[in-house]
Coordinates of C-alpha atoms and ligand atoms in Angstrom, one line a residue:
M211 CA 164.7 127.2 99.6
R212 CA 164.5 130.6 98.4
V213 CA 166.0 133.6 100.2
L214 CA 165.8 137.3 99.6
G215 CA 169.3 139.0 100.2
I216 CA 170.1 142.6 101.0
E217 CA 173.3 144.2 100.7
T218 CA 173.9 147.7 101.8
S219 CA 177.2 147.8 103.7
C220 CA 179.1 150.4 101.8
D221 CA 178.1 152.4 98.5
E222 CA 175.9 149.8 96.7
T223 CA 172.4 148.9 97.4
G224 CA 172.1 145.2 96.2
V225 CA 168.9 142.9 96.3
A226 CA 168.8 139.5 94.8
I227 CA 166.8 136.3 95.3
Y228 CA 168.5 133.0 95.4
D229 CA 166.7 129.8 95.0
N230 CA 168.7 126.7 95.7
E231 CA 167.3 124.6 92.9
A232 CA 166.9 127.2 90.1
G233 CA 169.6 129.5 91.4
L234 CA 169.9 133.3 91.1
I235 CA 166.4 134.4 89.8
A236 CA 166.5 138.1 90.7
N237 CA 169.6 140.5 91.2
V238 CA 169.2 144.2 91.1
L239 CA 171.8 146.6 92.0
H240 CA 172.1 150.5 92.5
S241 CA 175.4 151.9 92.4
Q242 CA 176.2 155.1 94.2
V243 CA 178.9 156.6 92.2
D244 CA 177.1 159.5 91.3
V245 CA 176.2 160.5 95.0
H246 CA 180.1 160.3 96.2
A247 CA 182.0 161.3 92.8
A248 CA 181.9 164.9 93.8
Y249 CA 183.5 164.3 97.2
G250 CA 186.1 161.8 95.8
G251 CA 185.1 159.0 98.1
V252 CA 182.4 157.7 100.1
V253 CA 180.5 159.7 102.4
P254 CA 179.0 157.7 105.0
E255 CA 175.9 159.7 105.9
L256 CA 175.0 160.3 102.1
A257 CA 175.6 156.5 101.8
S258 CA 172.9 155.6 104.6
R259 CA 170.4 158.2 102.9
D260 CA 170.7 156.8 99.5
H261 CA 170.3 153.2 100.9
I262 CA 166.8 154.2 102.6
A263 CA 165.7 155.8 99.5
R264 CA 166.6 152.9 97.1
L265 CA 166.2 149.9 99.1
I266 CA 162.2 149.2 99.0
P267 CA 162.0 150.0 95.4
L268 CA 164.9 147.3 94.5
V269 CA 163.1 144.9 96.9
D270 CA 160.2 145.6 94.7
E271 CA 161.8 145.2 91.4
S272 CA 163.5 142.1 92.4
F273 CA 160.2 140.2 93.0
H274 CA 159.2 141.8 89.9
Q275 CA 162.3 140.3 87.8
A276 CA 161.5 136.9 89.5
G277 CA 157.8 137.0 88.9
L278 CA 157.4 136.1 92.5
V279 CA 155.4 137.7 95.6
P280 CA 156.9 138.0 98.9
G281 CA 155.1 134.9 100.2
D282 CA 157.0 132.9 97.8
V283 CA 160.3 133.2 99.7
D284 CA 161.3 131.2 102.5
G285 CA 163.4 133.7 104.2
V286 CA 165.4 137.1 104.3
A287 CA 169.3 137.6 104.6
F288 CA 170.9 140.7 105.2
T289 CA 174.6 142.1 105.7
E290 CA 174.8 142.6 109.2
G291 CA 178.5 143.8 108.8
P292 CA 181.6 144.6 108.8
G293 CA 180.8 148.0 106.9
L294 CA 179.9 151.5 107.4
I295 CA 177.5 151.3 110.4
G296 CA 174.8 153.6 109.2
A297 CA 174.7 152.0 105.7
L298 CA 174.4 148.5 107.7
L299 CA 171.4 149.9 109.8
V300 CA 169.4 150.4 106.7
G301 CA 169.6 146.7 105.5
C302 CA 169.5 145.2 108.9
S303 CA 166.2 147.1 110.1
V304 CA 164.5 146.7 106.5
G305 CA 165.7 142.9 106.5
R306 CA 164.8 142.0 109.9
T307 CA 161.4 143.9 109.5
L308 CA 160.5 142.1 106.2
G309 CA 161.0 138.7 108.0
L310 CA 158.8 139.7 110.7
A311 CA 156.1 141.0 108.8
W312 CA 156.3 138.0 106.2
G313 CA 156.5 135.5 109.0
K314 CA 159.9 134.0 107.6
P315 CA 163.2 133.6 109.0
S316 CA 165.6 136.5 108.6
I317 CA 169.3 136.2 109.3
G318 CA 172.3 138.5 109.4
I319 CA 175.1 137.6 107.0
H320 CA 178.9 138.3 107.3
H321 CA 179.8 140.7 104.3
L322 CA 182.9 138.8 103.6
E323 CA 181.4 135.2 104.1
G324 CA 179.2 136.5 101.4
H325 CA 182.3 137.4 99.1
L326 CA 184.0 134.1 99.9
L327 CA 181.0 132.0 98.9
A328 CA 180.2 133.8 95.9
P329 CA 182.4 131.9 93.7
L330 CA 180.5 128.5 94.8
M331 CA 177.1 130.2 93.5
E332 CA 178.4 130.2 89.8
D333 CA 180.4 126.8 90.1
E334 CA 178.9 124.0 92.1
S335 CA 181.8 121.9 91.7
I336 CA 183.9 123.7 94.3
N337 CA 184.0 122.1 97.6
F338 CA 185.6 122.7 101.0
P339 CA 188.2 123.0 102.2
F340 CA 189.5 125.7 99.9
L341 CA 192.1 128.5 99.9
A342 CA 190.6 132.0 99.2
L343 CA 192.4 135.2 98.7
L344 CA 189.8 137.7 99.7
V345 CA 190.6 141.3 98.4
S346 CA 188.2 144.1 98.8
G347 CA 188.2 147.7 99.7
G348 CA 188.4 147.1 103.4
H349 CA 190.1 143.7 103.5
S350 CA 193.1 141.8 102.1
Q351 CA 193.2 138.2 103.7
I352 CA 194.3 134.9 102.9
I353 CA 191.7 132.5 104.2
E354 CA 191.6 128.8 104.6
A355 CA 187.8 127.9 104.4
R356 CA 187.2 124.4 106.0
A357 CA 183.6 124.4 106.1
L358 CA 180.6 126.9 106.1
G359 CA 181.6 129.3 109.0
D360 CA 185.1 127.7 109.5
Y361 CA 187.1 129.9 108.4
E362 CA 190.9 130.6 109.5
I363 CA 192.6 133.8 108.3
I364 CA 196.4 132.8 107.5
G365 CA 197.7 136.0 106.3
E366 CA 196.2 139.7 106.1
S367 CA 197.1 143.3 105.5
L368 CA 198.7 144.9 108.6
D369 CA 197.6 148.5 107.2
D370 CA 195.4 149.3 104.0
A371 CA 193.6 146.8 102.1
A372 CA 194.8 146.2 98.4
G373 CA 191.3 147.7 97.2
E374 CA 192.1 150.8 99.6
A375 CA 195.6 151.3 98.2
F376 CA 194.2 151.0 94.5
D377 CA 191.6 153.7 95.6
K378 CA 194.3 156.2 97.4
T379 CA 196.8 155.7 94.6
A380 CA 194.1 156.4 92.0
K381 CA 193.3 159.6 93.9
L382 CA 196.6 161.0 94.0
L383 CA 197.1 160.5 90.5
G384 CA 194.1 162.7 89.9
L385 CA 191.8 160.0 88.7
P386 CA 187.9 160.2 89.8
Y387 CA 186.3 157.8 92.6
P388 CA 185.9 154.8 92.4
G389 CA 189.7 154.8 91.8
G390 CA 190.6 151.1 91.6
P391 CA 188.8 150.3 88.4
E392 CA 190.0 153.6 86.9
L393 CA 193.6 153.0 87.8
A394 CA 193.6 149.6 86.2
R395 CA 192.2 151.0 83.0
L396 CA 195.2 153.7 83.0
A397 CA 197.6 150.9 83.8
E398 CA 196.9 149.4 80.3
R399 CA 198.6 152.4 78.7
G400 CA 201.4 152.5 81.1
D401 CA 205.0 151.0 80.4
P402 CA 205.6 148.3 82.7
K403 CA 209.5 148.7 82.5
R404 CA 209.8 152.4 83.5
F405 CA 209.4 152.0 87.0
R406 CA 209.9 149.1 89.4
F407 CA 207.9 149.5 92.9
P408 CA 208.8 147.4 95.8
R409 CA 207.0 144.3 96.9
P410 CA 206.3 144.7 100.3
M411 CA 207.0 142.2 102.9
T412 CA 208.1 139.7 100.4
D413 CA 211.6 139.8 101.5
R414 CA 210.6 138.1 104.8
P415 CA 208.9 134.7 105.4
G416 CA 205.1 135.0 106.3
L417 CA 201.8 135.7 104.9
D418 CA 201.0 138.9 106.1
M419 CA 200.7 142.1 103.7
S420 CA 201.2 145.8 103.9
F421 CA 200.2 148.0 101.2
S422 CA 200.5 151.4 102.8
G423 CA 204.2 152.1 101.9
L424 CA 203.3 151.2 98.3
K425 CA 201.0 154.2 98.3
T426 CA 203.6 156.5 99.6
F427 CA 206.2 155.3 97.0
S428 CA 203.7 155.9 94.5
L429 CA 202.9 159.6 95.7
N430 CA 206.9 160.2 95.9
T431 CA 207.6 158.8 92.6
W432 CA 204.6 160.9 90.9
R433 CA 206.0 163.9 92.7
R434 CA 209.5 163.6 91.8
E435 CA 208.9 162.9 88.2
L436 CA 206.4 165.5 87.8
Q437 CA 208.7 167.9 89.2
Q438 CA 211.5 166.6 86.4
L439 CA 209.0 167.1 83.8
E440 CA 208.0 170.8 85.1
N441 CA 212.0 171.3 85.0
E442 CA 212.0 170.1 81.5
V443 CA 209.3 172.0 80.2
D444 CA 211.1 175.4 81.8
S445 CA 214.2 174.6 79.9
T446 CA 212.2 173.7 76.5
A447 CA 209.6 176.6 76.5
D448 CA 209.2 176.1 72.9
V449 CA 207.9 172.6 73.2
P450 CA 204.1 172.5 72.1
G451 CA 201.8 172.0 75.1
S452 CA 200.3 168.9 73.4
A453 CA 203.6 167.2 73.8
Q454 CA 203.8 168.1 77.5
D455 CA 200.3 166.8 78.1
G456 CA 201.2 163.5 76.2
A457 CA 204.4 163.3 78.6
L458 CA 202.3 163.9 81.6
E459 CA 199.6 161.4 80.6
Q460 CA 202.3 158.7 80.0
L461 CA 203.9 159.1 83.3
R462 CA 200.6 159.0 85.0
A463 CA 199.9 155.4 83.1
D464 CA 203.3 154.4 84.2
V465 CA 203.1 155.0 87.9
A466 CA 199.5 153.3 87.6
R467 CA 201.0 150.4 85.8
A468 CA 204.0 150.3 88.2
F469 CA 201.8 150.5 91.2
E470 CA 199.4 147.6 89.6
E471 CA 202.2 145.5 88.8
A472 CA 203.6 145.7 92.5
V473 CA 200.2 144.9 94.1
V474 CA 199.5 141.9 91.8
D475 CA 203.2 140.5 92.2
T476 CA 202.9 140.9 96.1
L477 CA 199.4 139.0 96.1
Y478 CA 200.7 136.4 93.9
I479 CA 203.9 135.9 95.9
K480 CA 201.7 135.6 99.2
C481 CA 199.4 133.3 97.6
R482 CA 202.4 131.0 96.1
R483 CA 203.4 130.8 99.7
A484 CA 200.0 129.8 101.2
I485 CA 199.6 127.3 98.4
D486 CA 203.1 126.0 99.5
A487 CA 202.2 125.7 103.2
R488 CA 198.5 124.3 102.8
N489 CA 198.6 122.5 99.7
P490 CA 195.0 123.2 98.7
S491 CA 193.2 121.8 95.5
T492 CA 191.5 125.0 94.8
L493 CA 192.1 128.9 95.1
V494 CA 189.1 130.9 95.1
V495 CA 189.5 134.7 94.5
A496 CA 186.8 136.9 95.9
G497 CA 186.2 140.7 96.6
G498 CA 186.3 143.9 94.3
V499 CA 190.0 143.7 93.7
G500 CA 189.3 140.1 92.6
A501 CA 187.8 142.0 89.4
N502 CA 191.3 143.3 88.4
L503 CA 192.1 141.5 85.0
R504 CA 196.1 141.4 85.5
L505 CA 195.7 139.9 89.0
R506 CA 193.1 137.0 87.5
D507 CA 195.8 136.5 84.9
R508 CA 198.5 136.2 87.1
L509 CA 196.7 133.9 89.6
R510 CA 195.7 131.7 86.8
S511 CA 199.2 130.5 86.5
F512 CA 198.7 128.4 89.6
E513 CA 196.8 125.9 87.5
A514 CA 200.3 124.7 86.2
K515 CA 200.9 123.4 89.8
G516 CA 197.6 121.7 89.6
V517 CA 195.7 124.2 91.6
R518 CA 192.2 125.0 90.3
V519 CA 191.9 128.8 90.5
S520 CA 188.3 130.1 90.4
Y521 CA 187.0 133.5 90.0
P522 CA 183.3 134.7 90.2
S523 CA 182.1 136.8 87.2
I524 CA 183.2 140.4 87.6
G525 CA 179.9 141.6 88.7
M526 CA 180.0 138.8 91.6
C527 CA 183.5 140.3 92.7
T528 CA 182.1 143.7 93.7
D529 CA 179.3 144.3 96.1
N530 CA 176.0 142.7 95.5
G531 CA 172.9 141.0 97.0
A532 CA 173.1 137.9 95.4
M533 CA 176.1 136.8 97.5
I534 CA 174.1 137.7 100.6
A535 CA 170.9 135.7 99.3
F536 CA 173.3 132.8 98.8
A537 CA 175.2 132.8 101.8
G538 CA 171.7 133.2 103.7
C539 CA 170.3 130.2 101.9
Q540 CA 173.5 127.9 102.9
R541 CA 173.0 129.0 106.4
L542 CA 169.1 128.7 106.6
M543 CA 169.1 125.2 104.4
R544 CA 171.6 124.0 107.4
G545 CA 169.1 125.1 110.0
A546 CA 170.7 128.3 111.1
L547 CA 168.2 130.2 113.5
D548 CA 168.6 133.8 114.4
E549 CA 165.5 134.4 116.5
R550 CA 166.2 137.8 117.6
R551 CA 163.4 140.2 117.0
S552 CA 165.9 143.1 117.2
F553 CA 169.3 143.1 114.9
A554 CA 172.8 144.0 115.4
A555 CA 174.8 146.2 112.9
R556 CA 178.5 145.7 113.3
A557 CA 181.0 147.8 111.9
R558 CA 183.7 145.5 112.9
W559 CA 183.2 141.6 113.0
P560 CA 186.0 139.0 112.9
I561 CA 185.4 136.4 110.3
E562 CA 187.0 133.8 112.3
T563 CA 184.3 134.0 115.2
L564 CA 181.4 133.1 112.6
G565 CA 180.9 129.4 113.5
H566 CA 179.0 126.7 111.5
P567 CA 175.3 127.3 111.7
N568 CA 174.9 124.0 113.5
A569 CA 177.7 124.2 115.7
Ligands
KG4_602 O1 184.2 144.1 97.4 P1 184.0 145.7 97.2 O2 183.1 145.9 96.1 O3 183.6 146.5 98.5 C1 184.3 146.1 99.7 O4 183.8 145.2 100.2 O5 185.1 146.7 100.0 O6 185.4 146.0 96.7 C2 185.8 147.5 96.4 C3 187.2 147.6 96.1 C4 187.4 149.1 95.9 O7 188.6 149.5 96.7 C5 187.8 149.0 94.5 O8 188.5 150.2 93.9 C6 188.2 147.7 94.1 O9 187.7 146.9 94.9 N1 188.1 147.2 92.6 C7 189.2 147.2 91.9 C8 188.7 146.8 90.6 N2 187.5 146.9 90.7 C9 187.2 147.0 91.8 N3 190.7 147.3 92.2 C10 191.6 147.0 91.3 N4 191.0 146.6 89.7 C11 189.8 146.6 89.7 N5 189.4 146.3 88.3
ZN603 ZN1 182.6 143.9 99.7

């Protein structure tokens, strides 16, 4: 089974071809960073328009990369939701149309199922059931994955997702979009001992999370320290400008570091509780924030408890077409049939309602 996968749920246009025997045989991606950078975040209408311009050329490129023609694929998978509705509509309409035009089955895929299964594409030894920490720009969830389509959310963020908190905190520190990776880079130079930020919702039992207070805490710390720095500058007018710039840069890095440490520690504590409660043999880390090296490093410590910790490669953590092709292939191989000639694009779509393809 060979499946073309299309991802257009947010700000990356991803196309890939996955073959259940040969593996990933094409994988192309166009990031919209340049389109949105001037606005400091994703502008949904611009995202939709850029997907329209990029998608068909990327489909052509994926066939070229694989050395195949459209008649060589057995199905088409596209992200049906959740995500930006206009962006999703582009991938859904193109995916469904290609399937109809080629006389092949096409199937709408849940974006988070794509993230959740992505680690299995690179490591065939991961088996259900497993526990997953899914941390992306829109979601922070701890999921017990029992079988394909059988997912139970056992903990989740009640407000901002971890990625969203990274992006917002980066913005208030004056970092360019996309903020998460920028903040992580800056935090490398930060002093972990200067500030200690709270670990939200860890002082009470449960697996739910909350990151919006942490973002506010970062803002208040940043403003207070900035004010203090300005007062010091006023009282020591003879200090050269470069020393002041250096102090400001260090403050920025120290706040970034304290924020990152707090998010990572909170996710670690919640995962530790989930592991104690469910006793899984494997913890899978998925989604864009899964690319964070400090988080990866911290969660790896569960290996000492006998829990295998599995990460997709960095490129497979963030949005891509490969995870959609892979999820589509898993479903189509198990006989999933989506016979609608129309398509739905869903801004919201609870992952717990998915179901197994044969159920
Ligand atoms: O999974 P993803 O690519 O898109 C969504 O489905 O949302 O995740 C994107 C999120 C963004 O919030 C981005 O800032 C964050 O993942 N992210 C990171 C890192 N790389 C991406 N956050 C922290 N550290 C990183 N290295
Ligand atoms: Zn995603």
